[in-house]
PDB file of C-alpha atoms in Angstrom:
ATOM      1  CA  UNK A  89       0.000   0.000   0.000  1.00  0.00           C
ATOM      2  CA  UNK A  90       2.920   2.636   0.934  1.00  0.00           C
ATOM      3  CA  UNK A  91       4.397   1.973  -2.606  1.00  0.00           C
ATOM      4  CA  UNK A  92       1.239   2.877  -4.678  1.00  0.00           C
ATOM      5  CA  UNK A  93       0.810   6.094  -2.731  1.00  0.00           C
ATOM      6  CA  UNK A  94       4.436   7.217  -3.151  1.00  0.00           C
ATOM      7  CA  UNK A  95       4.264   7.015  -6.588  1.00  0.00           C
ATOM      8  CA  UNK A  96       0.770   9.059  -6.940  1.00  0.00           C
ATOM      9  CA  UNK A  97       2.391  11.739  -5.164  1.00  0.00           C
ATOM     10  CA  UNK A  98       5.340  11.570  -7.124  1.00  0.00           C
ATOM     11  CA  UNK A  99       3.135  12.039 -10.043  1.00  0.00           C
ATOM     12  CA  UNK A 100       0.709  15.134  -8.682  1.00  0.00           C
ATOM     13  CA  UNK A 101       3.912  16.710  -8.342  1.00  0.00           C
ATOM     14  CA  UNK A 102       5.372  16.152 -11.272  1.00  0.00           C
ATOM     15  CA  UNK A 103       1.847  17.347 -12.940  1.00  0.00           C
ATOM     16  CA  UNK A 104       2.280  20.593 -11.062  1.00  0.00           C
ATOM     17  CA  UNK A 105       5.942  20.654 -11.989  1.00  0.00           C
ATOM     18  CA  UNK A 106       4.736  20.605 -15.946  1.00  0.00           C
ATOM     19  CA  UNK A 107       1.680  22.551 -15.609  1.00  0.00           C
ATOM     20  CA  UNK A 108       3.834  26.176 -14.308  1.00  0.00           C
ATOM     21  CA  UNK A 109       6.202  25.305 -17.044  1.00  0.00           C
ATOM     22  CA  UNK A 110       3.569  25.341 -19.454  1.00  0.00           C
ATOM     23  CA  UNK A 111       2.711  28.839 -18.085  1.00  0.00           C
ATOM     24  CA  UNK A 112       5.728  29.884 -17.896  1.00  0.00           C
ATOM     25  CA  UNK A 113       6.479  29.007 -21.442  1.00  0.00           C
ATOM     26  CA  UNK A 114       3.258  30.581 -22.708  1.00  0.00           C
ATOM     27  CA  UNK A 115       3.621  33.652 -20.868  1.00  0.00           C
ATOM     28  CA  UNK A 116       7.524  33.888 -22.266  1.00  0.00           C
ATOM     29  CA  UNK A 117       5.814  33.159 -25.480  1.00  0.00           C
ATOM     30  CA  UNK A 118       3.280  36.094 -24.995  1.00  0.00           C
ATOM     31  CA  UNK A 119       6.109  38.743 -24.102  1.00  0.00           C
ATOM     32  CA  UNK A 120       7.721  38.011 -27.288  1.00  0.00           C
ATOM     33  CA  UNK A 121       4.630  38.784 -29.553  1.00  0.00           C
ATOM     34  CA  UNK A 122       3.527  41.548 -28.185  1.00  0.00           C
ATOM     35  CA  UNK A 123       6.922  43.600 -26.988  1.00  0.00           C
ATOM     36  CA  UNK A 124       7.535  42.797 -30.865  1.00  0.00           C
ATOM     37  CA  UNK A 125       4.502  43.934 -32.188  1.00  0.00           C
ATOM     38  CA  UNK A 126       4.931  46.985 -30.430  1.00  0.00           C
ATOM     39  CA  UNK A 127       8.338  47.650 -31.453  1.00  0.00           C
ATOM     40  CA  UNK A 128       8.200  47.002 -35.044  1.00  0.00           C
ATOM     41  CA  UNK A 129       5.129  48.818 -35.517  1.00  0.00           C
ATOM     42  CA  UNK A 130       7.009  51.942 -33.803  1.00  0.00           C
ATOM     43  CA  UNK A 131       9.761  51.275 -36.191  1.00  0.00           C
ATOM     44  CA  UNK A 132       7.323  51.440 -39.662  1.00  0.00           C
ATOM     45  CA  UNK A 133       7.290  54.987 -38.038  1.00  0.00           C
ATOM     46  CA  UNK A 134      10.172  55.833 -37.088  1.00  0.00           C
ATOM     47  CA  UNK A 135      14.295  54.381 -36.682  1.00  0.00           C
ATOM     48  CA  UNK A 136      15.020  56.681 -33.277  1.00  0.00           C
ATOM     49  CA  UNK A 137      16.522  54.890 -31.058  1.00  0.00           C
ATOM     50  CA  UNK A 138      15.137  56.639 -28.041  1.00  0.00           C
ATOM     51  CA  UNK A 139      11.525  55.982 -29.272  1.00  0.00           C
ATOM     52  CA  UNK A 140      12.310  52.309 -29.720  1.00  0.00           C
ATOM     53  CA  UNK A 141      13.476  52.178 -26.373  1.00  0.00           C
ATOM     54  CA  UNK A 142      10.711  53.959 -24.466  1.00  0.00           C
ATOM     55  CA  UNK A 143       8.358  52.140 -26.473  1.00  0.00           C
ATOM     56  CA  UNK A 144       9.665  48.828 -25.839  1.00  0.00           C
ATOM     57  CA  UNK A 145       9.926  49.537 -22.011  1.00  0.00           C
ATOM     58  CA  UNK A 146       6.389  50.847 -21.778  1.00  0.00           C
ATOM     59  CA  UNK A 147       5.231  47.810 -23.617  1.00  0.00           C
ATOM     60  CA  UNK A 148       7.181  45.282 -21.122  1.00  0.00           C
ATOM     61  CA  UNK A 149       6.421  46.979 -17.885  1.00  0.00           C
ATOM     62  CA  UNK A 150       3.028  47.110 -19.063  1.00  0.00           C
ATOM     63  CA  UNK A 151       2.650  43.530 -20.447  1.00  0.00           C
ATOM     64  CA  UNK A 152       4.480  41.961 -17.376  1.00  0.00           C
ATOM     65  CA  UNK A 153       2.764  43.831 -14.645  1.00  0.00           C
ATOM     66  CA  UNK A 154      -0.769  43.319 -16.713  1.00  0.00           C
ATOM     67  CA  UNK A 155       0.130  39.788 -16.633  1.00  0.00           C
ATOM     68  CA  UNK A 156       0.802  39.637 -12.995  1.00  0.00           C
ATOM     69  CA  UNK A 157      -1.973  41.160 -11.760  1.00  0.00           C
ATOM     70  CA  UNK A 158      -4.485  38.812 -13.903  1.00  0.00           C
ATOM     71  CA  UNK A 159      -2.593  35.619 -12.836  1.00  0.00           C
ATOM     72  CA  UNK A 160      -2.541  37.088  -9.158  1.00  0.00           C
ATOM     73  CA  UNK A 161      -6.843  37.658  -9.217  1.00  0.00           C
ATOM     74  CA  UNK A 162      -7.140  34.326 -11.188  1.00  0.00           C
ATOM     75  CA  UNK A 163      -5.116  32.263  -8.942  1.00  0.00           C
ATOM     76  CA  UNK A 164      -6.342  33.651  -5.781  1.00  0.00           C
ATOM     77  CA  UNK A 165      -9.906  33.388  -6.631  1.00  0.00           C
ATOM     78  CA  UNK A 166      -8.979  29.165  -6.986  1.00  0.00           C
ATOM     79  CA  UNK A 167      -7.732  29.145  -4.110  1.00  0.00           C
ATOM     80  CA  UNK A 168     -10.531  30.908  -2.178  1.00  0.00           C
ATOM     81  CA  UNK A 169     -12.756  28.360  -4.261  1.00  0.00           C
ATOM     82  CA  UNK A 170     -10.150  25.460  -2.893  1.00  0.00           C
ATOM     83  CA  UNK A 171     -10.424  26.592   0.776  1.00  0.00           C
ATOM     84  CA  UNK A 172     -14.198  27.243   0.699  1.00  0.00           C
ATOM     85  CA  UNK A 173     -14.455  23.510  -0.622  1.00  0.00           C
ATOM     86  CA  UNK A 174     -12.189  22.613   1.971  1.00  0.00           C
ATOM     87  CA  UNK A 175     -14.350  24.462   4.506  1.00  0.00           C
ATOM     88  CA  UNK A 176     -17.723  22.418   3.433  1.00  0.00           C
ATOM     89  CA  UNK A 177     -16.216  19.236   3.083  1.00  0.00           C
ATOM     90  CA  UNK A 178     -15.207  19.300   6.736  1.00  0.00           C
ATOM     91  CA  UNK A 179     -18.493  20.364   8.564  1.00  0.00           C
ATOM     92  CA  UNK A 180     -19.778  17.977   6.083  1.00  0.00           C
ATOM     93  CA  UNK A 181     -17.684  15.104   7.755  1.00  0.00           C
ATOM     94  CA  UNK A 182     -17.946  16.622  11.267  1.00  0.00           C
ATOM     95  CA  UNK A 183     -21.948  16.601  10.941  1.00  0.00           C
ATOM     96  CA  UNK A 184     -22.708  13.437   8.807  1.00  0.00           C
ATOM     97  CA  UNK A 185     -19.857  11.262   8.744  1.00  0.00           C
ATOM     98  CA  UNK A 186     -21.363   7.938   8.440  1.00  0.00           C
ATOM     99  CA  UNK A 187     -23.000   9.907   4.792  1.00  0.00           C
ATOM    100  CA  UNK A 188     -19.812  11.286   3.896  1.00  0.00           C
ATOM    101  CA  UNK A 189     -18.031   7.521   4.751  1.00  0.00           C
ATOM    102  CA  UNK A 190     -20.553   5.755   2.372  1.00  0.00           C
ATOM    103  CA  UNK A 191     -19.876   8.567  -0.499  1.00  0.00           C
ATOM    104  CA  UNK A 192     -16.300   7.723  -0.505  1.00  0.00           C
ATOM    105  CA  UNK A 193     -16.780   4.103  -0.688  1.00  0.00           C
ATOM    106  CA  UNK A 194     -18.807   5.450  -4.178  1.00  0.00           C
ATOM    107  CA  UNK A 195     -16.121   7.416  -5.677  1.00  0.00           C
ATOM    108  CA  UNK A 196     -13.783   4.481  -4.965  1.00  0.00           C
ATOM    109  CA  UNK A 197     -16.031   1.731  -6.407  1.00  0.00           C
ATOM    110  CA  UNK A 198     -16.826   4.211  -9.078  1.00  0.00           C
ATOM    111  CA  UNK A 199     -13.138   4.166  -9.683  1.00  0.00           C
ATOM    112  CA  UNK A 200     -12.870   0.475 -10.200  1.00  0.00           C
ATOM    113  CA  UNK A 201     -12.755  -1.337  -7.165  1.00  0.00           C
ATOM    114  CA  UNK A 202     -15.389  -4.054  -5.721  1.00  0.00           C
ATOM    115  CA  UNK A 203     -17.865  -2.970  -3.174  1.00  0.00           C
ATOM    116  CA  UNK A 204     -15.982  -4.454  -0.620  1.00  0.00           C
ATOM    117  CA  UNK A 205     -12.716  -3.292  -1.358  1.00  0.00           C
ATOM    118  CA  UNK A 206     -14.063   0.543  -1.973  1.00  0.00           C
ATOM    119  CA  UNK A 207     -15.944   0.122   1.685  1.00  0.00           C
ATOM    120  CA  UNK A 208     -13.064  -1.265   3.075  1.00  0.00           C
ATOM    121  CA  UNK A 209     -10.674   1.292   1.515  1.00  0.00           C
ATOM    122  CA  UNK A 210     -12.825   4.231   2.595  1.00  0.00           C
ATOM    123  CA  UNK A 211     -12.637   3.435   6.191  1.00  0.00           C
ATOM    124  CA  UNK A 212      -9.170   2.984   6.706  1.00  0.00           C
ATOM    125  CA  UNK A 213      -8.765   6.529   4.595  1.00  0.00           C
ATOM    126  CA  UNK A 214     -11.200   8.217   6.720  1.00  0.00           C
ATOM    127  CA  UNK A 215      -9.389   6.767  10.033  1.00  0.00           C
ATOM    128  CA  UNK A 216      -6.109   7.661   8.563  1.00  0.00           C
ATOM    129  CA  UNK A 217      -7.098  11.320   7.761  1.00  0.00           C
ATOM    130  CA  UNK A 218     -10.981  12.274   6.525  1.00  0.00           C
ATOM    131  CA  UNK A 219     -10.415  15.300   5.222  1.00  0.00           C
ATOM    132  CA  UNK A 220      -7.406  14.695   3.169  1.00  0.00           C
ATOM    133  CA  UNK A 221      -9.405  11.180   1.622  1.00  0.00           C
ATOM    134  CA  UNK A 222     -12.307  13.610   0.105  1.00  0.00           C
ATOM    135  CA  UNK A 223     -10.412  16.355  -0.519  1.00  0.00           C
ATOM    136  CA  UNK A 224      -8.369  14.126  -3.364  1.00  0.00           C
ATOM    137  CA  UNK A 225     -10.932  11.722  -4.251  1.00  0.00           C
ATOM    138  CA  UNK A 226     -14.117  13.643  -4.355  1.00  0.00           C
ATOM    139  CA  UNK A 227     -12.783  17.156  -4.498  1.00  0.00           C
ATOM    140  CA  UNK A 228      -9.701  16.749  -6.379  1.00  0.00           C
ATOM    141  CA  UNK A 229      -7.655  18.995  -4.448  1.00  0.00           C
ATOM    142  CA  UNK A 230      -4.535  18.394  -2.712  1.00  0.00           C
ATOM    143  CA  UNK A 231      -4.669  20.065   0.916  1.00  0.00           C
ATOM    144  CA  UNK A 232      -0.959  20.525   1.134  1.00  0.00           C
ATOM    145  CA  UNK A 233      -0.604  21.912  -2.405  1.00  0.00           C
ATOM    146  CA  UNK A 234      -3.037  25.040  -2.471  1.00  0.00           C
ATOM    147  CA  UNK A 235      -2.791  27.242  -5.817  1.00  0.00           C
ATOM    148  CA  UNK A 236       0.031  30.072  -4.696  1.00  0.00           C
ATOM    149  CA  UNK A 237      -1.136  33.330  -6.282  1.00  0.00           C
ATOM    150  CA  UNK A 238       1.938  35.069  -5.220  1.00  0.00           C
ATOM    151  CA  UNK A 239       3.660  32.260  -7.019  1.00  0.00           C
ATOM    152  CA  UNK A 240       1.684  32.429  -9.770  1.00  0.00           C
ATOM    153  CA  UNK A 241       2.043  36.517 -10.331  1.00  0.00           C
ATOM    154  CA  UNK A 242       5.727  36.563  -9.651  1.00  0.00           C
ATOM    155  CA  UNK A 243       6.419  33.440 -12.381  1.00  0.00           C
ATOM    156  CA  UNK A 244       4.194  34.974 -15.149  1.00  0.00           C
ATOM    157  CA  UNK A 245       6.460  38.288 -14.462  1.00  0.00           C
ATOM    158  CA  UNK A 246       9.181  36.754 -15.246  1.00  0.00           C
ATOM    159  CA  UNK A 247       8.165  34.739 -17.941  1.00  0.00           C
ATOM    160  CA  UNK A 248       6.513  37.672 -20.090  1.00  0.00           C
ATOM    161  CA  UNK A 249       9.936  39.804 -18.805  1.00  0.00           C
ATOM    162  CA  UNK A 250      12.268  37.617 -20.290  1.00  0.00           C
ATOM    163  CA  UNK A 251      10.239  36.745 -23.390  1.00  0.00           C
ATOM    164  CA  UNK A 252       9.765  40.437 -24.092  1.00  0.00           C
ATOM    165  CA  UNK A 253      13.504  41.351 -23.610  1.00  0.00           C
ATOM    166  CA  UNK A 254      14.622  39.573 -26.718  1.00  0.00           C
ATOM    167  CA  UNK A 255      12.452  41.888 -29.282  1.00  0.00           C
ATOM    168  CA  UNK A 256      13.759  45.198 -26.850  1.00  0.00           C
ATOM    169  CA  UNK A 257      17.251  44.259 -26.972  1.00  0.00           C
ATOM    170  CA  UNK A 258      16.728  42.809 -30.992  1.00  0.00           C
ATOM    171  CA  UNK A 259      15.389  46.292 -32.216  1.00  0.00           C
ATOM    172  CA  UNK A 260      18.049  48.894 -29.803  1.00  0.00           C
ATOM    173  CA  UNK A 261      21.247  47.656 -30.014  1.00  0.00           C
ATOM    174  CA  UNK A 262      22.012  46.503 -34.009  1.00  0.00           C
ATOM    175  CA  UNK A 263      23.095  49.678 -36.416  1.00  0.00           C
ATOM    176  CA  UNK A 264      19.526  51.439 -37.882  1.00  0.00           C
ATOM    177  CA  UNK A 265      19.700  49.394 -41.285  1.00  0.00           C
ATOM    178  CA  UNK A 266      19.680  46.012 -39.570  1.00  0.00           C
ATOM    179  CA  UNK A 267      17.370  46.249 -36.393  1.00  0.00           C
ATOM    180  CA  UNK A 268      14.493  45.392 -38.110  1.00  0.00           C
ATOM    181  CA  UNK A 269      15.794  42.567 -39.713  1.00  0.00           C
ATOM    182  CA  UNK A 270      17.417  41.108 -36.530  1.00  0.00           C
ATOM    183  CA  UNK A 271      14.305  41.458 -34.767  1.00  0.00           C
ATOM    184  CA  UNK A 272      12.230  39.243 -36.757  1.00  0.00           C
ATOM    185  CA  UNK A 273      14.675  36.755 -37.428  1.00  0.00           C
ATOM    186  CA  UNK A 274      15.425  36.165 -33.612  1.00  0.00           C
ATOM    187  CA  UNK A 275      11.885  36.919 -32.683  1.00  0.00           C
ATOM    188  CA  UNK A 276      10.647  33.936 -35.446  1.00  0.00           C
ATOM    189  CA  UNK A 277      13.572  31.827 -33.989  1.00  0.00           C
ATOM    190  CA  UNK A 278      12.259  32.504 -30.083  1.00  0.00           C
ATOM    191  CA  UNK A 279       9.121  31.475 -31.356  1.00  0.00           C
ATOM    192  CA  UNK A 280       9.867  28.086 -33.016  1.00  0.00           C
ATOM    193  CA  UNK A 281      11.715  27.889 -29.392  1.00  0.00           C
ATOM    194  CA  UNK A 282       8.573  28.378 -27.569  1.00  0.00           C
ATOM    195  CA  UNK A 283       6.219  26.543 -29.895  1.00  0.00           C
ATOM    196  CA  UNK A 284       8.304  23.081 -29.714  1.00  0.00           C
ATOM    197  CA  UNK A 285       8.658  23.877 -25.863  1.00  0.00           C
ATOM    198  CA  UNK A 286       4.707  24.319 -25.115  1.00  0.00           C
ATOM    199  CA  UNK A 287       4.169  21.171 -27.676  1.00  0.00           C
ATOM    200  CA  UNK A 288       6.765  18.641 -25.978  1.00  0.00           C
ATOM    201  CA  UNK A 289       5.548  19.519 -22.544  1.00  0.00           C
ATOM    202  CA  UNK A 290       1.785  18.696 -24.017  1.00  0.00           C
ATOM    203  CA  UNK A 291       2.986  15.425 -24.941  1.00  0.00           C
ATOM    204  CA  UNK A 292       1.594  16.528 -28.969  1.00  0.00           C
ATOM    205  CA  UNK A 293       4.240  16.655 -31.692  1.00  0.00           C
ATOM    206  CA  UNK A 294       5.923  19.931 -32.504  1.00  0.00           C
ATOM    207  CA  UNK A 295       5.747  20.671 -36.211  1.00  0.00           C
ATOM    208  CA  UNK A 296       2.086  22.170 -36.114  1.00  0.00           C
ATOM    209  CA  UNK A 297       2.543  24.479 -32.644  1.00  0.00           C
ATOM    210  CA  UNK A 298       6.053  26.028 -34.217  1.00  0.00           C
ATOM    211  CA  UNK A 299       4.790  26.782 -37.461  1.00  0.00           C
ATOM    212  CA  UNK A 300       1.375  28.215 -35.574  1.00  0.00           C
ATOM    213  CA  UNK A 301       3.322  30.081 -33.106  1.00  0.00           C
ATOM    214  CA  UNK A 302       5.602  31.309 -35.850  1.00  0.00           C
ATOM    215  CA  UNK A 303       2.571  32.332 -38.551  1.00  0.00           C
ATOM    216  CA  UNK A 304       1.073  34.362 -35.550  1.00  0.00           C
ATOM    217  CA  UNK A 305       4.130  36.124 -34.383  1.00  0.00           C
ATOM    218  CA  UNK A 306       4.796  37.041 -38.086  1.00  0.00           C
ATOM    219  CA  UNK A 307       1.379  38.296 -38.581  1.00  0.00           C
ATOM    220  CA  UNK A 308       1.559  40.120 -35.978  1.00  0.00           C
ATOM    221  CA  UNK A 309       4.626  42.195 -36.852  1.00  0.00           C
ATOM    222  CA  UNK A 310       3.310  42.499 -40.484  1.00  0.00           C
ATOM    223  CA  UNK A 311       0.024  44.291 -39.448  1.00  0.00           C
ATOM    224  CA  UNK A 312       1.824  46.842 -36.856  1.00  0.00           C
ATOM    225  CA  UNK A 313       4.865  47.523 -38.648  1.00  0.00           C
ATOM    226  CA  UNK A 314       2.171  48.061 -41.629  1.00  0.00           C
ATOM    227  CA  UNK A 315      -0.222  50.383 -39.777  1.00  0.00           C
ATOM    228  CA  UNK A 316       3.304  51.936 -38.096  1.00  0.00           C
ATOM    229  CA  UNK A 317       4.479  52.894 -41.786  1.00  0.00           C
ATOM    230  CA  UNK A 318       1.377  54.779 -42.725  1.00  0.00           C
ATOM    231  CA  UNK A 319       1.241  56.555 -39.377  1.00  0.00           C
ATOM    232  CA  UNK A 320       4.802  57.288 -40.504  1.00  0.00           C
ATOM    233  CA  UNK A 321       3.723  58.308 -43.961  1.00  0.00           C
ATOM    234  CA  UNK A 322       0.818  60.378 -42.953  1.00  0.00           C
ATOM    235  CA  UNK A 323       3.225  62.468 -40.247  1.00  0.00           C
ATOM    236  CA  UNK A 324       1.077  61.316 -36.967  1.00  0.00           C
TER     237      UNK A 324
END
């Protein structure tokens, strides 16, 4: 019996482990097309360096703290959910625990087992700890393992930082005549990086998420650097 439950744990984590590298990747993946966007479509406009700059700033402090702040609400609003689930289930067992002990021994013979085994099973889960039993059978939720919403805020910061850094850095530091070409090259590059990434960590083969995450990235810098160079041309 220890071994089985080892190895489930080992795998929730390793779940959880995959599933904030997934976000991380996707918000990575998000600073790169739109600090890009931006930037290129300020550079159909104009080649000043300074207006590159401040517009590629704006757009990642922007972008990152945006990000933050909506995986911050999102997250914590789970977790309220989580607790307040948490909260139920336990005045639930406190008030009607021979109920509660039979709808355990459901979820585990729904699950596969005999009638016997799932009755048998539910008891010596509820003896060994009630709460925890329904909280990962019936609830799905692991007690120990609450979603983090300062976690989550401060790793999609990051993420969309350091994704968003490679178009800044691609379209300020080469000489005027090559920025723009050094910025779509490395950005289309980041994304094939970030497509194969998300698509190996989904288990799915790679070929259709790079070329997807590469199409969108370059369709994105085609319709702002466009809309940039008739801004440009009309003297806005």
């Amino acid at each position: 019996m220890t071994e089985p439950t080892h190895d489930e744990a080992h795998g929730g984590g390793l779940a959880s482990r995959l599933n904030w590298l997934r976000a991380a990747v996707l918000g990575a993946n998000d600073g790169i097309v739109s600090t890009a966007g931006l930037v290129v479509g300020v550079a159909g406009a104009t080649d000043d360096r300074a207006a590159l700059l401040t517009a590629g700033l704006a757009g990642l402090l922007a972008g990152s703290m945006s990000m933050a702040a909506g995986e911050y609400v999102s997250v914590s609003t789970q977790r309220d959910s989580e607790k307040a689930a948490l909260a139920l289930e336990k005045r639930e067992l406190r008030e009607q625990p021979e109920a509660e002990l039979e709808e355990l021994a459901d979820l585990l013979e729904g699950r596969g087992l005999s009638r016997e085994v799932a009755r048998e099973a539910a008891v010596q889960l509820t003896e060994r700890d009630a709460l925890r039993a329904h909280a990962r059978v019936e609830l799905g939720i692991d007690p120990d393992e609450l979603a983090n919403p300062w976690h989550a805020a401060g790793a999609s910061f990051l993420a969309f930082t350091v994704g968003a850094l490679l178009p800044l850095l691609a379209i300020v530091l080469p000489p005027a005549d090559w920025r723009l070409g050094v910025t779509v090259g490395s950005v289309l590059v980041a994304l094939a990086v970030t497509g194969w990434s998300s698509a190996r960590l989904g288990a799915a083969r790679p070929g259709g998420a790079v070329l997807r995450n590469m199409a969108g990235g370059a369709l994105a810098m085609g319709v702002t650097y466009a809309a940039g160079a008739l801004l440009g041309a009309a003297g806005v």
